[in-house]
Short mmCIF file of C-alpha atoms in Angstrom, two decimals:
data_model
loop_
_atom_site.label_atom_id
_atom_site.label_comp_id
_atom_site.label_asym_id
_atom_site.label_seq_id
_atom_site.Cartn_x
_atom_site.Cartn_y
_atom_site.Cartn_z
CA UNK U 1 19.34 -0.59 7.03
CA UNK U 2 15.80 -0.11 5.30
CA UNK U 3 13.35 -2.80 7.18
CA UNK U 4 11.91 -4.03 3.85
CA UNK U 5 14.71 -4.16 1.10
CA UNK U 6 13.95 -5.24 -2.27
CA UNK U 7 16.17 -4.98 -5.94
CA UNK U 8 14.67 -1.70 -7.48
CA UNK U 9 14.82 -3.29 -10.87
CA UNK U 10 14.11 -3.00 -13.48
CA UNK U 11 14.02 -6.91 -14.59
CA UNK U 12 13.35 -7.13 -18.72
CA UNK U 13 12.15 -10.81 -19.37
CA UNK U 14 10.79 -11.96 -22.40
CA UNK U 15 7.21 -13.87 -22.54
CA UNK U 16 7.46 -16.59 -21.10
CA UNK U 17 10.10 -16.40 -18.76
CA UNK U 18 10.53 -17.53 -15.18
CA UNK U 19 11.13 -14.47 -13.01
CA UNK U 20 12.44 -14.30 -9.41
CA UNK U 21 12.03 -10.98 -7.28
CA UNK U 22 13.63 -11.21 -3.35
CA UNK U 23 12.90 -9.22 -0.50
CA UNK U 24 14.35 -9.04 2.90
CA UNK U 25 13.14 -8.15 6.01
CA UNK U 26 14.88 -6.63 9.38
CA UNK U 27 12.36 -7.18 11.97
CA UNK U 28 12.24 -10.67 13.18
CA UNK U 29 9.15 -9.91 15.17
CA UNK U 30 7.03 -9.34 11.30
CA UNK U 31 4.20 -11.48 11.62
CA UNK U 32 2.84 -11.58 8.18
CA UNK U 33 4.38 -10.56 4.58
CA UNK U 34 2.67 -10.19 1.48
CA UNK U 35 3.32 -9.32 -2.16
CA UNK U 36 1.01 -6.33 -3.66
CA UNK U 37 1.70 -5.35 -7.50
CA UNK U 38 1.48 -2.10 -8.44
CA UNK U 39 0.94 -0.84 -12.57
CA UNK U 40 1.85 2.58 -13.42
CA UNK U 41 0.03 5.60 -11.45
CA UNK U 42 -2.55 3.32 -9.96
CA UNK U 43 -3.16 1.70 -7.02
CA UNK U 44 -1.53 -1.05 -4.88
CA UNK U 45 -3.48 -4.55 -5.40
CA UNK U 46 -3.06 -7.57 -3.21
CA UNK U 47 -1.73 -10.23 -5.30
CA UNK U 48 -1.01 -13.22 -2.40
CA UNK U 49 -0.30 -13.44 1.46
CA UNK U 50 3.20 -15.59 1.92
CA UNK U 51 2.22 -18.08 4.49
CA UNK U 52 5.68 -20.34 6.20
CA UNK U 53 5.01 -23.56 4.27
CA UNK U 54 5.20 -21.46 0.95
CA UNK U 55 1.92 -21.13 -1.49
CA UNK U 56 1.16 -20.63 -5.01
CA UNK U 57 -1.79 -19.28 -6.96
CA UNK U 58 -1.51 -20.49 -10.93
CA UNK U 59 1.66 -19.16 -12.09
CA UNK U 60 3.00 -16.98 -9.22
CA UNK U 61 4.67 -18.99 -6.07
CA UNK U 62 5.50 -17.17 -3.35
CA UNK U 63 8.37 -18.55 -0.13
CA UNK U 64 9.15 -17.17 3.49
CA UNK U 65 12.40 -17.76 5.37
CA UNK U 66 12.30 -16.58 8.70
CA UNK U 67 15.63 -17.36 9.90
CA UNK U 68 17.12 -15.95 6.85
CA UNK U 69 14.03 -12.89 6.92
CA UNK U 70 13.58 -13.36 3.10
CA UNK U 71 11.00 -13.79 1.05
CA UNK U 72 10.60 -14.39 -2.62
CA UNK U 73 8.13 -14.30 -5.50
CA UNK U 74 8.40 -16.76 -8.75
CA UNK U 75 6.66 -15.92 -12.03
CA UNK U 76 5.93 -18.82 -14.52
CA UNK U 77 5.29 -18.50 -18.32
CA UNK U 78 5.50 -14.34 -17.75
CA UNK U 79 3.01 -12.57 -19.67
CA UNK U 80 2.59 -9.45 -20.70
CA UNK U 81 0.29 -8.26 -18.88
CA UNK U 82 2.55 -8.99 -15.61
CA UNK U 83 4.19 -6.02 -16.45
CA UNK U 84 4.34 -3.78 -13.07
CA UNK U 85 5.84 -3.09 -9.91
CA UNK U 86 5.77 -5.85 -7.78
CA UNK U 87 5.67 -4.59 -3.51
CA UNK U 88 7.04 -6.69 -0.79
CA UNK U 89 4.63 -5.49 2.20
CA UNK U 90 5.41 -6.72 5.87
CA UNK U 91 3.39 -6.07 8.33
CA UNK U 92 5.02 -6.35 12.23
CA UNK U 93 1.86 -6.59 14.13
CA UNK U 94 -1.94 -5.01 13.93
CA UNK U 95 -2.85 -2.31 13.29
CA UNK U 96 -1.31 -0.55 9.55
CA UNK U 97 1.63 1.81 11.27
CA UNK U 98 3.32 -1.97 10.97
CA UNK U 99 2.62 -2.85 7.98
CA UNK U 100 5.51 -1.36 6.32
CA UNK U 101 5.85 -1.57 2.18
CA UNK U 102 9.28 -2.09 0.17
CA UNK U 103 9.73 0.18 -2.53
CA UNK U 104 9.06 -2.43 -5.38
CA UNK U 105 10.63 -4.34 -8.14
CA UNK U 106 10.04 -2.97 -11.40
CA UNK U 107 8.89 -6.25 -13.91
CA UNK U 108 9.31 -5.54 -17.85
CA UNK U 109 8.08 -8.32 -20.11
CA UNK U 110 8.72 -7.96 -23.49
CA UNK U 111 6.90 -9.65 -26.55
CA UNK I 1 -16.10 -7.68 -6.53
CA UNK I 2 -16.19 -4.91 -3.73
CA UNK I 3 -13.85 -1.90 -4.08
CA UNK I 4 -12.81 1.32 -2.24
CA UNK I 5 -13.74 4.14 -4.56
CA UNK I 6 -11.76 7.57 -3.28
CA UNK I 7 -12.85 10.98 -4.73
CA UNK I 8 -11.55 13.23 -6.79
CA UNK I 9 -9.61 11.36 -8.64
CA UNK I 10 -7.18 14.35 -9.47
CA UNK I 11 -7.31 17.85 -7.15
CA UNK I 12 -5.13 21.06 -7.63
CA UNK I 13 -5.34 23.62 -5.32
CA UNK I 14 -2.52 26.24 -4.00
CA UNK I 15 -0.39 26.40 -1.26
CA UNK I 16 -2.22 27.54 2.19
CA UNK I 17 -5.66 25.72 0.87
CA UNK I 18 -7.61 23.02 2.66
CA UNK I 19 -8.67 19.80 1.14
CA UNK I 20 -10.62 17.42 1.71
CA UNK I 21 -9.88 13.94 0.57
CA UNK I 22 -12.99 11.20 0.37
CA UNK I 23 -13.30 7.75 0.79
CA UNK I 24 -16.21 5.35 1.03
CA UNK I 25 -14.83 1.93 2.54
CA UNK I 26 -15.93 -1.97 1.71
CA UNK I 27 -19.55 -2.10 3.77
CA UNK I 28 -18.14 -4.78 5.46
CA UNK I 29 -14.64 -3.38 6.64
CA UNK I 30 -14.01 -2.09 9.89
CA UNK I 31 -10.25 -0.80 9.67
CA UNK I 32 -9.71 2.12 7.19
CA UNK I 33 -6.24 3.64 6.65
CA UNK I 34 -5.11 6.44 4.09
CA UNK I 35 -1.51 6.34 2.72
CA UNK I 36 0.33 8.17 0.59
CA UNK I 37 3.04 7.93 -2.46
CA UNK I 38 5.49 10.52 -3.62
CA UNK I 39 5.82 10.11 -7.17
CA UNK I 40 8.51 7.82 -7.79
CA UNK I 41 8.94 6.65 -3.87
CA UNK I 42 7.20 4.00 -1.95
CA UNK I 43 4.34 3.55 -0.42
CA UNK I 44 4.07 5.82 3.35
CA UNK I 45 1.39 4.96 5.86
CA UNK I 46 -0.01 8.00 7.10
CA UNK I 47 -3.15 6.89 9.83
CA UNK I 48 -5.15 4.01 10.56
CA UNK I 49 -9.24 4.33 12.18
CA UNK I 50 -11.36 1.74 13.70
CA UNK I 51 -14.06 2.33 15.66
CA UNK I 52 -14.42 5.69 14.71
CA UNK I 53 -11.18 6.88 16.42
CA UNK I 54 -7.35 6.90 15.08
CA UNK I 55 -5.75 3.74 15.92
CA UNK I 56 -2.04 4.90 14.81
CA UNK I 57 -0.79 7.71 13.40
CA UNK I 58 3.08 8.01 11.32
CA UNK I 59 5.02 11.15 11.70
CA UNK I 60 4.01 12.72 8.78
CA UNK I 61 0.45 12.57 9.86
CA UNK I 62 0.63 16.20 11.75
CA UNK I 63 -1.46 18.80 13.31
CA UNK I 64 -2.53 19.63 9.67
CA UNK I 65 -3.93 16.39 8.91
CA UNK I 66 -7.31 15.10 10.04
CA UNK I 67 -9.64 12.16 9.82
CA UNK I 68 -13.17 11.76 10.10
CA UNK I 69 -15.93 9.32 9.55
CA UNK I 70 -18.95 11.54 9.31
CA UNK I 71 -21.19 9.11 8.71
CA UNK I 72 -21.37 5.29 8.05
CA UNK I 73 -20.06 5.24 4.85
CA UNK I 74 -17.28 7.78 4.22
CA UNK I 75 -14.15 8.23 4.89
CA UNK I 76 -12.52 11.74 4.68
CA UNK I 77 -8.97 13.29 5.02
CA UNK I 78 -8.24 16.69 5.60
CA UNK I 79 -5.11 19.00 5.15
CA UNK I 80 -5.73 22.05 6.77
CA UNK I 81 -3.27 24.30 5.14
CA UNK I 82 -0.92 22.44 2.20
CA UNK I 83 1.94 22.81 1.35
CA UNK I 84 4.26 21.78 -1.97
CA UNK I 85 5.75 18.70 -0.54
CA UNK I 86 2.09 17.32 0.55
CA UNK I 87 1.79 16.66 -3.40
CA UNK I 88 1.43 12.68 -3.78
CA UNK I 89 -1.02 9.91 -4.77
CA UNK I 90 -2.87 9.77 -1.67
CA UNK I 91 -4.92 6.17 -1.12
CA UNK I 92 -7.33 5.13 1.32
CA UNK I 93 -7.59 1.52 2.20
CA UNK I 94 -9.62 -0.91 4.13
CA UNK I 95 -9.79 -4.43 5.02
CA UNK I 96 -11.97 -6.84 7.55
CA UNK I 97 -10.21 -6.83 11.05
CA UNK I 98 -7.37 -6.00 12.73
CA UNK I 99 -5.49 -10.17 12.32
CA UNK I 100 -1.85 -9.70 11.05
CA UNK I 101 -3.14 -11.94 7.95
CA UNK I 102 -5.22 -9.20 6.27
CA UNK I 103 -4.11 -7.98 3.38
CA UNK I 104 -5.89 -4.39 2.42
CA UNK I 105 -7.86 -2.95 -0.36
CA UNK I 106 -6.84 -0.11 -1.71
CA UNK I 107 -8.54 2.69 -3.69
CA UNK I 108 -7.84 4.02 -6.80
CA UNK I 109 -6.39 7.13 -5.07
CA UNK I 110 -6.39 11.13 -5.65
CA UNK I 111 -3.45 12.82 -7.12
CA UNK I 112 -3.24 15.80 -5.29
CA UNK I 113 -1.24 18.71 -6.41
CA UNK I 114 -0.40 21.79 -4.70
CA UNK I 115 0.86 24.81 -6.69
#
């Protein structure tokens, strides 16, 4: 079993749309998770950390299960321009051998 | 807003060559790490620094890569002899300390190819 599972994709929404990308986990010593996106031949950017009570930032909500070992991203009113590939990154301890990436959903928003 | 800025951006060089891969860190940071992605496949940790020595190292990181931090502001990586399958997006990252909270920074990366 991969220790950071996510669906590969690739979701099509149109504008506007609510989108929902899960992740799973198989370490249930990770200590932190976070959700990177990552557009086409560029670089990984940190979009939010997922904390236990659940947090948002504008339009993107992200939740963490830890008995379940799943975490989740929600997009609101999807734009264009949150067309990418979105990375479920957990990290198991210090140090970045532990910090261990998924291999992304892919996120299509069509006009 | 401050960035990791990696060069080249793009480097070809044939099989058996070494290159050197740069990297100048946040001024701030004090944990630097260089990754790699395969075109099409995730992201792969390769080594992590701090305090001017390698923290952790992944099993591709072998006796043909290197790190250094030559002076207070770079960052370098070195393959000593490549080979086809090094060929990836390689990115160096950074962020503030070593807390499990810390998300990183990433550069923009160097697409290395090896003919």
């Amino acid at each position: 079993r991969k220790e950071v599972e996510q669906d590969p994709g690739p979701f099509n929404v149109p504008e506007g749309a609510t989108v929902a990308f899960n992740c799973t986990y198989s370490n249930s010593a990770s200590q932190s998770f976070f959700w990177y996106r990552q557009d086409c031949r560029k670089e990984p950017k940190l979009l939010m950390s997922v904390y236990s009570s659940g947090n948002e930032d504008g339009r993107f909500t992200a939740q963490l299960n830890r008995a379940s070992q799943y975490i989740s991203l929600l997009i609101r009113d999807s734009k264009l321009s949150d067309s990418a590939t979105y990375l479920c990154v957990v990290n198991r301890g210090t140090g970045g051998f532990k910090t261990i990436f998924g291999a992304g959903t892919r996120l299509f928003v069509k006009a | 807003e401050p960035e990791v800025t990696q060069t080249p951006s793009h480097q070809v060089t044939q099989m058996g060559q070494e290159v050197i891969l740069r990297c100048v860190p946040i001024s701030n940071h004090l944990y630097f790490y260089w990754y790699r992605q395969i075109l099409g496949q995730k992201v792969e940790f390769l080594v992590s620094f701090y305090n001017n020595e390698i923290s952790e190292k992944s099993e591709i990181f072998d006796d043909q890569f290197s790190v250094e931090r030559p002076d207070g502001s770079n960052f370098t990586l070195k393959i000593r002899s490549t080979k086809l399958e090094d060929s990836a997006m390689y990115f160096c990252a950074s962020n503030e300390g070593k807390g499990t909270n810390y998300g990183y920074t990433f550069g923009s990366g160097t697409r290395l190819t090896v003919v």
